[in-house]
Amino acid sequence: MKIALVGYGQMGHMLRSVAEKRNHKVVLTVDTFAEDADFKPSSPAETAEKIAKSGAEGIIEFSHPSSVIDNIAALLPLKLPLVVGTTGWNDKREEVKKLAEKNSSYIFHSANYSIGVNLFYKIIEQASSLISKYDEYDCALWEAHHTKKLDSPSGTALELAQIVLNNMKSKKTIVTESFHERPKKEELHVSSTRLGNVPGTHTVYFDSSADTIELKHIVRNREGLALGAVRALEWLRAKIDESSLAPGMFSMENILN
Ligand SMILES: NC(=O)c1ccc[n+]([C@@H]2O[C@H](COP(=O)([O-])OP(=O)(O)OC[C@H]3O[C@@H](n4cnc5c(N)ncnc54)[C@H](O)[C@@H]3O)[C@@H](O)[C@H]2O)c1
């Protein structure tokens, strides 16, 4: 597939490398600042115009939360499959979905494109639902990341905690602070450690007086994120080509099911 990349920062470069390994051709890189990008736009309209002329058959957007909505609005009318990785616009999801439908276009978004993390979500969903039947099991989450990470707990830990709450009857609330009294049975403890260069690590514990079940996901590098985004574009392009999908907005749920 001929691909255009909007945003040629850390993820943009990783996307190029992963896309090329999968025999795609990056026909255009667009970035407002990056010196090594093919094109530096002064507006989203210019980005769209350049992509329209590039012969691209799909677009991947990893730019900045402040630019993403304007980029999406300019790119949807091109009617090319559009995969967006930029985060920070959850409150605009509905608006963007409607815009895609209005343009008879296709957009894909996930806040985490790692196939492994998305599989881990499913594994925790099944595990907590299964273990919920056995009252003797408690549950807690622990996550560790390098010291460059700004937020705590991680978005992934909170997503996992929500999955446990949705599936484990005994758990009703998330506690992210340290306890100064005995935890209540319905409290799900989510704790965080920040240490050196530790890669994103998420552990879910199910514990009874007889044993502990420990499920863990460890990120090795950002390549998995880029691979998930390229796979998402391949999926969208194939669905459009076989006319098996109505226009709208899609997520990793659609791929993994
Ligand atoms: N969904 C996921 O799985 C996932 C994974 C990693 C990063 N992200 C998100 O993707 C975004 C980019 O991450 P990154 O690590 O590549 O950041 P980065 O800062 O390395 O790169 C972003 C690039 O976008 C460029 N940019 C900003 N506005 C632009 C515009 N209007 N048009 C074109 N380019 C523009 C910047 O100049 C920069 O080079 C962030 O929002 C990050 O949180 C999402």
mmCIF file of N, CA and C and ligand atoms in Angstrom, residues 6-12 30-34 41 47 62-65 67 71 84-87 109-114 222 225, ligand 1:
data_model
loop_
_atom_site.group_PDB
_atom_site.id
_atom_site.type_symbol
_atom_site.label_atom_id
_atom_site.label_comp_id
_atom_site.label_asym_id
_atom_site.label_seq_id
_atom_site.Cartn_x
_atom_site.Cartn_y
_atom_site.Cartn_z
ATOM 1 N N VAL A 6 1.319 11.531 8.606
ATOM 2 C CA VAL A 6 1.146 12.906 9.098
ATOM 3 C C VAL A 6 1.666 12.922 10.530
ATOM 4 N N GLY A 7 2.736 13.723 10.759
ATOM 5 C CA GLY A 7 3.470 13.683 12.022
ATOM 6 C C GLY A 7 4.652 12.750 11.801
ATOM 7 N N TYR A 8 5.856 13.341 11.774
ATOM 8 C CA TYR A 8 7.043 12.531 11.510
ATOM 9 C C TYR A 8 8.013 12.688 12.685
ATOM 10 N N GLY A 9 7.484 12.391 13.872
ATOM 11 C CA GLY A 9 8.298 12.420 15.096
ATOM 12 C C GLY A 9 8.747 11.001 15.411
ATOM 13 N N GLN A 10 8.817 10.694 16.716
ATOM 14 C CA GLN A 10 9.278 9.355 17.138
ATOM 15 C C GLN A 10 8.427 8.242 16.533
ATOM 16 N N MET A 11 7.106 8.389 16.652
ATOM 17 C CA MET A 11 6.221 7.335 16.124
ATOM 18 C C MET A 11 6.231 7.338 14.597
ATOM 19 N N GLY A 12 6.262 8.526 13.980
ATOM 20 C CA GLY A 12 6.291 8.614 12.521
ATOM 21 C C GLY A 12 7.458 7.815 11.950
ATOM 22 N N VAL A 30 4.639 14.166 6.321
ATOM 23 C CA VAL A 30 4.241 15.568 6.534
ATOM 24 C C VAL A 30 4.462 15.908 7.996
ATOM 25 N N ASP A 31 5.148 17.013 8.272
ATOM 26 C CA ASP A 31 5.354 17.422 9.669
ATOM 27 C C ASP A 31 5.590 18.927 9.688
ATOM 28 N N THR A 32 4.941 19.603 10.612
ATOM 29 C CA THR A 32 5.071 21.064 10.675
ATOM 30 C C THR A 32 6.490 21.511 11.024
ATOM 31 N N PHE A 33 7.234 20.680 11.785
ATOM 32 C CA PHE A 33 8.564 21.113 12.240
ATOM 33 C C PHE A 33 9.721 20.222 11.789
ATOM 34 N N ALA A 34 9.486 18.903 11.685
ATOM 35 C CA ALA A 34 10.609 17.976 11.473
ATOM 36 C C ALA A 34 11.388 18.301 10.196
ATOM 37 N N PRO A 41 3.727 21.579 6.254
ATOM 38 C CA PRO A 41 2.508 22.328 5.917
ATOM 39 C C PRO A 41 2.363 23.574 6.786
ATOM 40 N N THR A 47 -1.891 20.140 4.104
ATOM 41 C CA THR A 47 -1.563 18.721 4.314
ATOM 42 C C THR A 47 -2.453 17.854 3.434
ATOM 43 N N PHE A 62 0.038 10.534 13.524
ATOM 44 C CA PHE A 62 0.550 10.575 14.904
ATOM 45 C C PHE A 62 1.203 11.947 15.055
ATOM 46 N N SER A 63 0.423 12.957 15.472
ATOM 47 C CA SER A 63 1.004 14.299 15.565
ATOM 48 C C SER A 63 0.919 14.808 17.002
ATOM 49 N N HIS A 64 0.013 15.728 17.265
ATOM 50 C CA HIS A 64 -0.054 16.364 18.582
ATOM 51 C C HIS A 64 -1.520 16.586 18.949
ATOM 52 N N PRO A 65 -1.866 16.441 20.235
ATOM 53 C CA PRO A 65 -3.275 16.635 20.625
ATOM 54 C C PRO A 65 -3.872 17.961 20.149
ATOM 55 N N SER A 67 -3.316 19.468 17.336
ATOM 56 C CA SER A 67 -3.504 19.534 15.873
ATOM 57 C C SER A 67 -4.447 18.471 15.344
ATOM 58 N N ASN A 71 -6.589 18.238 11.749
ATOM 59 C CA ASN A 71 -6.055 17.321 10.725
ATOM 60 C C ASN A 71 -7.138 16.347 10.273
ATOM 61 N N VAL A 84 -5.611 7.021 13.172
ATOM 62 C CA VAL A 84 -5.137 8.099 14.045
ATOM 63 C C VAL A 84 -4.603 7.518 15.348
ATOM 64 N N GLY A 85 -3.349 7.887 15.667
ATOM 65 C CA GLY A 85 -2.745 7.405 16.910
ATOM 66 C C GLY A 85 -2.687 8.490 17.960
ATOM 67 N N THR A 86 -2.707 9.754 17.522
ATOM 68 C CA THR A 86 -2.621 10.865 18.472
ATOM 69 C C THR A 86 -3.707 10.720 19.543
ATOM 70 N N THR A 87 -3.300 10.935 20.804
ATOM 71 C CA THR A 87 -4.257 10.771 21.913
ATOM 72 C C THR A 87 -4.752 12.145 22.382
ATOM 73 N N HIS A 109 -9.262 4.564 15.383
ATOM 74 C CA HIS A 109 -8.495 5.156 16.481
ATOM 75 C C HIS A 109 -8.381 4.214 17.668
ATOM 76 N N SER A 110 -7.176 4.150 18.226
ATOM 77 C CA SER A 110 -6.974 3.461 19.495
ATOM 78 C C SER A 110 -5.980 4.278 20.304
ATOM 79 N N ALA A 111 -6.190 4.353 21.613
ATOM 80 C CA ALA A 111 -5.235 5.066 22.469
ATOM 81 C C ALA A 111 -4.003 4.197 22.707
ATOM 82 N N ASN A 112 -4.088 2.915 22.350
ATOM 83 C CA ASN A 112 -2.927 2.021 22.488
ATOM 84 C C ASN A 112 -2.988 0.968 21.377
ATOM 85 N N TYR A 113 -2.075 1.096 20.407
ATOM 86 C CA TYR A 113 -2.115 0.200 19.247
ATOM 87 C C TYR A 113 -1.381 -1.116 19.464
ATOM 88 N N SER A 114 -0.787 -1.294 20.649
ATOM 89 C CA SER A 114 -0.063 -2.545 20.874
ATOM 90 C C SER A 114 -1.043 -3.723 20.823
ATOM 91 N N ARG A 222 8.755 0.407 21.312
ATOM 92 C CA ARG A 222 7.575 1.061 20.723
ATOM 93 C C ARG A 222 7.193 0.451 19.377
ATOM 94 N N LEU A 225 3.668 -0.756 18.979
ATOM 95 C CA LEU A 225 2.641 0.279 18.782
ATOM 96 C C LEU A 225 2.513 0.612 17.296
HETATM 97 N N1 LIG B 1 -2.178 5.333 20.133
HETATM 98 C C1 LIG B 1 -0.980 4.840 20.450
HETATM 99 O O1 LIG B 1 -0.767 3.611 20.547
HETATM 100 C C2 LIG B 1 0.163 5.807 20.640
HETATM 101 C C3 LIG B 1 1.476 5.361 20.782
HETATM 102 C C4 LIG B 1 2.515 6.287 20.903
HETATM 103 C C5 LIG B 1 2.219 7.641 20.858
HETATM 104 N N2 LIG B 1 0.925 8.052 20.736
HETATM 105 C C6 LIG B 1 0.559 9.474 20.608
HETATM 106 O O2 LIG B 1 0.916 9.905 19.295
HETATM 107 C C7 LIG B 1 1.287 11.281 19.308
HETATM 108 C C8 LIG B 1 2.678 11.455 18.702
HETATM 109 O O3 LIG B 1 3.611 10.720 19.462
HETATM 110 P P1 LIG B 1 5.186 10.807 19.146
HETATM 111 O O4 LIG B 1 5.843 10.046 20.232
HETATM 112 O O5 LIG B 1 5.458 10.467 17.732
HETATM 113 O O6 LIG B 1 5.432 12.379 19.369
HETATM 114 P P2 LIG B 1 6.596 13.274 18.758
HETATM 115 O O7 LIG B 1 6.550 14.556 19.512
HETATM 116 O O8 LIG B 1 7.866 12.530 18.688
HETATM 117 O O9 LIG B 1 6.107 13.539 17.237
HETATM 118 C C9 LIG B 1 4.980 14.289 16.913
HETATM 119 C C10 LIG B 1 5.298 15.053 15.628
HETATM 120 O O10 LIG B 1 4.083 15.644 15.153
HETATM 121 C C11 LIG B 1 4.441 16.877 14.545
HETATM 122 N N3 LIG B 1 3.256 17.716 14.412
HETATM 123 C C12 LIG B 1 2.646 18.496 15.333
HETATM 124 N N4 LIG B 1 1.570 19.097 14.780
HETATM 125 C C13 LIG B 1 1.494 18.682 13.485
HETATM 126 C C14 LIG B 1 0.610 18.945 12.413
HETATM 127 N N5 LIG B 1 -0.429 19.759 12.542
HETATM 128 N N6 LIG B 1 0.854 18.339 11.228
HETATM 129 C C15 LIG B 1 1.899 17.495 11.069
HETATM 130 N N7 LIG B 1 2.779 17.222 12.062
HETATM 131 C C16 LIG B 1 2.577 17.807 13.250
HETATM 132 C C17 LIG B 1 5.522 17.448 15.470
HETATM 133 O O11 LIG B 1 6.296 18.423 14.795
HETATM 134 C C18 LIG B 1 6.304 16.189 15.814
HETATM 135 O O12 LIG B 1 7.404 15.993 14.949
HETATM 136 C C19 LIG B 1 1.127 11.716 20.766
HETATM 137 O O13 LIG B 1 -0.176 12.239 20.949
HETATM 138 C C20 LIG B 1 1.275 10.410 21.551
HETATM 139 O O14 LIG B 1 0.622 10.433 22.810
HETATM 140 C C21 LIG B 1 -0.094 7.174 20.626
#
